[in-house]
mmCIF file of C-alpha atoms in Angstrom:
data_model
loop_
_atom_site.group_PDB
_atom_site.id
_atom_site.type_symbol
_atom_site.label_atom_id
_atom_site.label_comp_id
_atom_site.label_asym_id
_atom_site.label_seq_id
_atom_site.Cartn_x
_atom_site.Cartn_y
_atom_site.Cartn_z
ATOM 1 C CA MET D 20 -13.876 0.474 -10.581
ATOM 2 C CA SER D 21 -14.501 -1.741 -7.574
ATOM 3 C CA PHE D 22 -11.983 -3.709 -5.500
ATOM 4 C CA GLU D 23 -13.198 -6.856 -7.320
ATOM 5 C CA GLN D 24 -12.488 -5.324 -10.721
ATOM 6 C CA ILE D 25 -9.025 -4.224 -9.557
ATOM 7 C CA ARG D 26 -8.364 -7.792 -8.356
ATOM 8 C CA LEU D 27 -9.384 -9.221 -11.741
ATOM 9 C CA ARG D 28 -7.462 -6.623 -13.794
ATOM 10 C CA PHE D 29 -4.259 -6.277 -11.768
ATOM 11 C CA GLY D 30 -4.244 -9.538 -9.770
ATOM 12 C CA ARG D 31 -3.973 -7.592 -6.533
ATOM 13 C CA SER D 32 -6.493 -7.905 -3.682
ATOM 14 C CA PHE D 33 -7.284 -4.915 -1.454
ATOM 15 C CA ARG D 34 -9.967 -3.939 1.044
ATOM 16 C CA ARG D 35 -11.021 -0.631 2.543
ATOM 17 C CA GLY D 36 -9.056 -0.110 5.779
ATOM 18 C CA ASP D 37 -5.966 -2.135 4.697
ATOM 19 C CA ARG D 38 -2.645 -0.606 5.706
ATOM 20 C CA VAL D 39 -0.279 -0.179 2.746
ATOM 21 C CA LEU D 40 3.130 1.123 1.851
ATOM 22 C CA CYS D 41 3.525 3.201 -1.293
ATOM 23 C CA GLU D 42 6.766 4.893 -2.338
ATOM 24 C CA GLY D 43 8.052 4.704 1.228
ATOM 25 C CA ARG D 44 4.902 6.252 2.780
ATOM 26 C CA LEU D 45 2.426 4.457 5.042
ATOM 27 C CA GLY D 46 -1.280 4.906 4.537
ATOM 28 C CA THR D 47 -4.772 3.411 4.753
ATOM 29 C CA ILE D 48 -6.946 2.390 1.788
ATOM 30 C CA THR D 49 -10.168 4.455 1.689
ATOM 31 C CA GLY D 50 -11.702 3.342 -1.617
ATOM 32 C CA THR D 51 -11.229 3.178 -5.372
ATOM 33 C CA THR D 52 -11.260 5.572 -8.306
ATOM 34 C CA PHE D 53 -11.034 4.058 -11.761
ATOM 35 C CA PRO D 54 -8.457 2.402 -12.040
ATOM 36 C CA HIS D 55 -6.671 3.495 -8.864
ATOM 37 C CA VAL D 56 -6.827 2.648 -5.180
ATOM 38 C CA ARG D 57 -7.339 5.710 -2.969
ATOM 39 C CA VAL D 58 -4.922 5.935 -0.036
ATOM 40 C CA ARG D 59 -4.947 8.385 2.894
ATOM 41 C CA PHE D 60 -1.325 8.687 3.918
ATOM 42 C CA ASP D 61 -0.472 9.078 7.586
ATOM 43 C CA GLY D 62 -0.652 12.697 8.684
ATOM 44 C CA ARG D 63 -2.938 13.733 5.796
ATOM 45 C CA GLN D 64 -6.704 14.357 5.713
ATOM 46 C CA ILE D 65 -7.399 13.710 2.006
ATOM 47 C CA SER D 66 -6.843 10.434 0.177
ATOM 48 C CA VAL D 67 -5.032 10.325 -3.158
ATOM 49 C CA PRO D 68 -5.185 7.824 -6.044
ATOM 50 C CA CYS D 69 -2.337 5.304 -6.231
ATOM 51 C CA ASP D 70 -1.467 2.669 -8.805
ATOM 52 C CA PRO D 71 -2.420 -0.788 -7.399
ATOM 53 C CA CYS D 72 0.885 -2.188 -8.697
ATOM 54 C CA GLU D 73 2.862 0.218 -6.478
ATOM 55 C CA LEU D 74 1.126 -0.756 -3.207
ATOM 56 C CA ALA D 75 2.547 -3.213 -0.680
ATOM 57 C CA LEU D 76 0.078 -4.652 1.818
ATOM 58 C CA GLY D 77 0.841 -4.689 5.514
ATOM 59 C CA GLY D 78 2.663 -1.441 5.673
ATOM 60 C CA VAL D 79 5.378 -2.910 7.903
ATOM 61 C CA VAL D 80 8.548 -0.904 8.015
ATOM 62 C CA ASN D 81 11.669 -2.335 9.595
ATOM 63 C CA ALA D 82 12.666 0.518 11.907
ATOM 64 C CA ALA D 83 15.775 -1.157 13.343
ATOM 65 C CA PRO D 84 18.586 -1.824 10.883
ATOM 66 C CA ILE D 85 20.087 -5.279 10.923
ATOM 67 C CA THR D 86 23.722 -5.355 12.011
ATOM 68 C CA LEU D 87 25.897 -8.336 11.310
ATOM 69 C CA GLU D 88 28.431 -9.402 13.930
ATOM 70 C CA PRO D 89 31.692 -10.941 12.783
ATOM 71 C CA GLN D 90 31.826 -14.724 13.163
ATOM 72 C CA ARG D 91 34.147 -16.191 15.756
ATOM 73 C CA ALA D 92 36.242 -19.233 14.886
#
């Protein structure tokens, strides 16, 4: 299955080389395997098939937690 077929079937658009987040792990898209997107997770040498619905594009992780300060009157 190609990226175009995945876009038509799942409504999700991906390209080889996109950075993604899947189940809390960052990785890079390497290709497709019917009907999955193959992702090479950081620190690994081999890509694994992932469900296109579980991928988040961008792969941006907020490393610094947001702290709320009390409001002053």
